[in-house]
XYZ file of C-alpha atoms in Angstrom:
387
model
C 100.982 77.355 119.102
C 97.426 77.211 120.187
C 96.003 75.751 123.459
C 95.449 72.088 123.478
C 91.779 72.714 124.363
C 90.095 75.912 123.261
C 87.200 75.491 125.724
C 84.650 77.452 123.618
C 86.969 80.632 123.766
C 88.703 82.444 121.067
C 92.010 84.060 121.514
C 92.600 85.960 118.269
C 96.212 85.937 118.687
C 96.193 82.211 118.212
C 94.414 82.734 114.866
C 96.590 85.421 112.927
C 99.291 83.142 111.814
C 96.944 80.723 110.013
C 96.555 82.928 107.158
C 100.322 83.001 106.133
C 102.244 79.870 105.456
C 105.513 81.256 106.583
C 104.464 82.468 109.848
C 102.019 79.340 110.720
C 104.843 76.896 110.065
C 107.083 78.809 112.686
C 104.297 78.335 115.246
C 103.049 74.897 114.198
C 103.129 71.798 116.400
C 103.908 68.318 115.348
C 101.987 67.550 112.191
C 99.689 64.298 112.670
C 98.429 64.055 109.216
C 100.038 66.049 106.440
C 97.967 64.552 103.576
C 94.261 65.038 105.075
C 92.299 67.881 103.705
C 91.109 70.234 106.396
C 88.111 72.637 106.454
C 86.787 75.649 108.280
C 83.531 77.627 107.991
C 82.298 81.044 107.692
C 78.662 81.961 108.796
C 77.736 85.138 106.753
C 74.620 87.415 106.407
C 74.924 87.213 102.657
C 74.497 84.472 100.071
C 77.711 83.451 98.297
C 76.301 81.881 94.989
C 79.526 80.494 93.642
C 82.823 79.221 94.597
C 85.093 82.009 95.652
C 88.420 80.649 94.483
C 91.683 82.140 95.772
C 95.231 81.080 95.091
C 95.453 78.911 98.300
C 92.014 78.028 99.584
C 88.311 78.127 98.275
C 85.077 79.475 99.833
C 82.139 77.354 98.766
C 78.557 78.518 98.047
C 76.212 79.289 100.959
C 74.299 76.403 102.543
C 70.965 77.826 104.030
C 69.671 76.576 107.419
C 66.202 77.939 108.324
C 65.614 78.562 111.927
C 62.574 79.639 114.166
C 61.194 83.375 114.319
C 62.188 84.366 110.915
C 65.693 83.664 111.193
C 68.129 81.791 109.235
C 71.957 80.921 109.029
C 74.164 80.839 105.874
C 77.139 78.333 106.079
C 79.986 78.833 103.754
C 82.487 75.949 104.050
C 86.193 76.600 103.370
C 88.703 74.227 101.925
C 91.856 75.174 103.965
C 95.279 75.856 102.430
C 97.518 72.750 102.276
C 99.529 74.172 105.226
C 96.718 74.010 107.510
C 97.108 70.284 108.677
C 95.869 68.225 111.615
C 98.774 68.737 114.003
C 99.366 68.682 117.848
C 98.004 71.714 119.471
C 96.698 72.843 116.063
C 92.980 73.769 115.280
C 92.237 73.907 111.653
C 88.974 75.632 112.033
C 90.896 78.740 113.375
C 92.043 79.457 109.759
C 88.290 80.373 109.298
C 88.347 82.646 112.289
C 91.239 84.657 110.847
C 89.689 84.615 107.372
C 86.407 85.783 108.662
C 87.900 89.006 109.963
C 89.056 89.753 106.289
C 85.780 88.873 104.799
C 83.890 91.092 107.122
C 86.384 93.902 106.816
C 85.907 93.899 102.810
C 82.331 93.281 102.648
C 81.453 95.561 105.834
C 78.916 92.822 106.736
C 78.701 90.450 109.724
C 80.783 87.345 109.322
C 81.834 84.708 111.915
C 83.442 81.513 112.296
C 82.302 78.709 114.745
C 84.408 78.801 117.967
C 85.119 75.046 117.922
C 85.859 72.480 115.158
C 83.671 69.616 116.207
C 81.171 70.229 113.462
C 84.086 70.434 110.845
C 85.200 66.942 111.424
C 84.118 65.930 107.900
C 85.782 64.022 105.169
C 84.417 66.068 102.167
C 82.002 68.758 101.423
C 79.889 66.340 99.151
C 78.141 64.814 102.094
C 78.105 67.016 105.284
C 76.209 65.338 108.146
C 73.044 67.180 109.179
C 74.258 67.277 112.800
C 77.227 69.330 111.699
C 74.930 71.825 110.015
C 72.786 72.018 113.049
C 75.868 72.770 115.314
C 77.180 75.480 113.105
C 73.897 77.035 112.268
C 73.849 78.963 115.722
C 77.178 80.633 114.776
C 75.441 83.595 113.316
C 71.759 83.380 112.971
C 70.183 86.591 111.670
C 66.778 88.204 110.916
C 65.819 87.398 107.459
C 62.317 89.111 107.255
C 60.564 92.082 108.977
C 61.896 95.408 110.175
C 65.652 95.325 110.619
C 66.064 92.191 108.348
C 69.443 91.729 106.632
C 69.357 92.025 102.780
C 71.395 88.742 102.103
C 71.415 88.983 98.151
C 74.434 90.083 96.524
C 74.711 91.057 92.611
C 77.129 88.864 90.607
C 79.259 92.166 90.007
C 79.506 92.592 93.844
C 80.854 89.025 94.446
C 83.273 89.473 91.871
C 84.428 92.846 93.259
C 84.632 91.359 96.820
C 86.806 88.426 95.512
C 89.097 90.908 93.960
C 89.559 93.023 97.068
C 89.958 90.045 99.209
C 92.663 88.736 97.037
C 94.373 92.212 97.012
C 94.158 92.415 100.741
C 95.675 88.870 101.331
C 98.513 89.769 98.823
C 99.317 93.136 100.772
C 99.269 91.349 104.176
C 101.615 88.590 102.893
C 104.337 91.300 102.128
C 104.415 92.940 105.713
C 106.825 92.015 108.236
C 105.603 89.773 111.183
C 104.996 92.514 113.543
C 103.336 94.804 111.123
C 101.072 92.013 109.802
C 99.938 91.024 113.076
C 99.133 94.700 113.873
C 97.097 95.040 110.655
C 95.158 91.898 111.480
C 94.296 93.025 114.823
C 93.113 96.340 113.518
C 91.071 94.604 110.945
C 89.621 92.372 113.688
C 88.404 95.570 115.612
C 86.517 96.574 112.325
C 84.908 93.151 112.278
C 83.980 93.103 116.083
C 82.470 96.792 115.440
C 79.975 95.209 112.764
C 79.309 92.161 114.836
C 78.181 94.049 117.976
C 76.411 97.040 116.269
C 73.051 95.665 116.855
C 73.701 94.917 120.530
C 75.437 98.267 121.529
C 75.803 101.077 119.001
C 78.144 103.091 121.290
C 80.670 100.087 121.574
C 80.480 99.382 117.886
C 81.281 103.159 117.091
C 84.035 103.121 119.793
C 85.570 99.988 118.020
C 85.469 101.674 114.514
C 87.294 104.868 115.860
C 89.771 102.834 117.760
C 90.662 100.892 114.688
C 91.408 104.171 112.717
C 93.124 105.862 115.705
C 95.475 102.877 116.231
C 96.584 102.965 112.412
C 96.790 106.887 112.543
C 99.671 106.315 115.081
C 101.720 104.510 112.760
C 100.771 106.350 109.680
C 100.971 109.910 111.049
C 104.123 111.179 112.810
C 103.593 113.135 116.012
C 103.987 116.982 115.501
C 104.646 119.014 118.439
C 102.698 122.248 118.675
C 104.347 125.333 120.476
C 102.065 128.104 121.978
C 102.228 131.348 120.240
C 103.339 132.938 123.233
C 105.909 130.634 124.181
C 108.853 132.778 123.256
C 107.469 135.527 125.454
C 107.159 133.183 128.305
C 110.791 131.993 127.842
C 111.907 135.599 128.169
C 109.907 136.108 131.420
C 111.417 132.772 132.804
C 114.936 134.160 132.662
C 114.242 136.408 135.458
C 111.501 134.484 137.187
C 112.516 131.114 138.760
C 108.996 130.293 139.719
C 107.653 131.220 136.184
C 110.649 129.250 134.711
C 109.590 126.108 136.889
C 105.923 126.467 135.517
C 107.222 126.717 132.065
C 109.261 123.585 132.423
C 106.425 121.707 133.603
C 104.250 122.982 130.689
C 106.941 121.755 128.197
C 107.235 118.403 129.966
C 103.375 117.909 129.691
C 103.454 119.089 126.057
C 106.217 116.687 125.276
C 104.112 113.772 126.573
C 101.296 114.720 124.459
C 100.759 112.514 121.559
C 98.313 114.535 119.661
C 96.103 111.683 118.839
C 93.101 113.704 117.952
C 95.163 115.550 115.335
C 96.801 112.488 114.046
C 93.443 110.725 113.957
C 92.066 113.729 111.698
C 95.128 113.995 109.498
C 95.122 110.193 108.770
C 91.577 110.369 107.458
C 92.132 113.582 105.384
C 95.181 111.810 103.847
C 93.991 108.267 103.243
C 90.123 108.777 102.903
C 89.486 112.457 101.973
C 85.978 113.727 101.905
C 86.044 114.140 98.095
C 85.921 110.294 98.066
C 83.191 109.825 100.633
C 80.318 109.664 98.114
C 81.774 106.364 96.669
C 82.695 104.785 99.978
C 79.181 104.972 101.750
C 76.503 102.821 100.185
C 72.974 104.510 100.448
C 70.056 102.700 101.763
C 67.972 104.672 99.220
C 69.744 104.675 95.984
C 67.180 106.978 94.458
C 68.277 109.839 96.814
C 71.959 109.720 95.898
C 71.667 112.362 93.453
C 68.795 114.306 95.055
C 70.583 116.523 97.522
C 68.795 119.480 98.759
C 68.389 121.402 102.100
C 65.055 120.046 102.993
C 65.826 116.231 102.620
C 69.516 116.426 103.359
C 69.242 118.924 106.357
C 72.985 119.409 106.021
C 75.619 120.103 103.350
C 77.116 117.434 101.090
C 80.823 116.718 102.152
C 81.984 117.901 98.579
C 80.480 121.274 99.391
C 81.949 121.794 102.910
C 85.004 123.524 103.854
C 88.192 121.726 105.215
C 87.672 123.308 108.574
C 83.883 122.010 108.863
C 85.066 118.425 108.004
C 88.002 118.467 110.455
C 85.452 119.665 113.176
C 83.023 116.809 112.315
C 85.676 114.287 112.570
C 86.969 115.736 115.756
C 83.453 115.220 117.238
C 83.538 111.579 116.113
C 86.810 111.061 118.103
C 85.210 112.764 121.179
C 82.387 110.440 121.157
C 84.876 107.539 121.440
C 86.496 109.406 124.460
C 83.286 110.070 126.202
C 82.185 106.494 125.768
C 85.581 104.993 127.245
C 85.989 107.567 130.147
C 82.305 108.466 130.930
C 80.323 105.599 129.553
C 78.362 108.043 127.624
C 76.882 106.708 124.302
C 77.212 108.837 121.071
C 74.468 111.246 120.462
C 72.997 109.402 117.310
C 69.268 108.875 117.422
C 69.213 106.301 114.464
C 71.378 103.088 114.351
C 71.235 103.332 110.391
C 71.604 106.338 108.141
C 68.212 107.395 106.310
C 68.040 109.972 103.767
C 71.546 111.528 104.843
C 74.044 108.785 104.585
C 76.929 110.941 105.654
C 75.895 112.864 108.811
C 72.949 112.796 111.238
C 71.704 116.090 112.478
C 71.380 116.293 116.376
C 69.324 119.108 117.854
C 69.583 120.011 121.395
C 67.626 122.488 123.354
C 69.667 125.174 125.018
C 67.672 126.623 128.014
C 69.946 129.521 128.438
C 69.620 130.996 124.839
C 66.018 129.464 124.215
C 67.279 128.066 120.942
C 68.075 124.649 119.606
C 71.770 123.896 118.880
C 72.657 121.521 115.917
C 75.349 119.328 115.736
C 76.502 117.153 112.626
C 77.400 113.690 113.716
C 79.261 111.332 111.271
C 76.972 108.224 110.624
C 78.099 104.751 111.517
C 78.046 103.941 107.784
C 80.451 106.778 106.996
C 82.961 105.877 109.800
C 82.767 102.240 108.694
C 83.664 103.387 104.883
C 86.365 105.606 106.193
C 87.793 102.697 108.228
C 87.982 100.319 105.125
C 89.183 102.705 102.779
C 91.994 104.377 104.912
C 93.209 101.171 106.499
C 93.295 99.408 103.159
C 95.191 102.211 101.663
C 97.676 102.267 104.473
C 98.225 98.427 104.373
C 98.906 98.778 100.594
C 101.281 101.593 101.007
C 103.295 99.672 103.588
C 103.208 96.582 101.500
C 104.693 98.652 98.642
C 108.016 99.812 100.692
């Protein structure tokens, strides 16, 4: 059950149950009006040109609101499912908050929902008062012209593909038990937040992506303890040396508490989003370059031509960027927030004053990690739904 007054704050754990009828009814307050149709709203950075009709709700075409400074807002009203009613301690617009996470996760674009429902107190979508549009236009204003502008156009085929993927994701989420469902939604939320915060703080956005992948990897990949190659020799020495035995026991205790998070993170990606598929999960900003790989423009190897060890080392670097950001406040080494000619990796060169040479490091682009997150997490959710 939600708070009586949301006070312009979102607690996502209040939103997660709205997407599933069975779970929402368990947490629903006293229904005030069972017959009244309720609405929510999605603010997107892309035009929805036709109704997105799902089994239990509908997203309507975008309403454009022009704002100052070459910015605009796109509002997409949602006809909520029949189980989202006017009820005590219930807020129908929170259905939109939960839905926005799914839409953002599938489209890999910024999507938000208004934090309050004052502008959604409407009787129908045929005649929406102007003040409602004005209130909600500030949910997600975006740059529509000039450097850094969002491309808000979608091809018809792209819209149809998004509808298909969203429906499949919802169907899979409905099959999960409650605890796993909540976990899956919270991980999807991390990806949404990463996309939303990317223009404000690249390092935080990168961290949220890696964290989403890491969280699922701990459930998908079992912990595998690794023994040191000389451990048997150490055990022989420990039999005759009490001090050495004490040290060995301490080592084993530390090893036993090691969750091998980095190894499981890499194995999860290799299993659920192998490098052979990366070509199809990362959209290029320059479509004409997709097949024009060469050393001069690419400045690195294509994933399909790289050895397994190279791929794993690059993924390990990505995990370390997250760790350094969390524990040291250090931003990832990337120099460009968006991939240019190389949609997979950015080459970072640093000068080594000792060797008088430049060192090169391949950094996975944000776009690559975003594509991996969507692909791997979606596959894992589907595999759990099929059990």
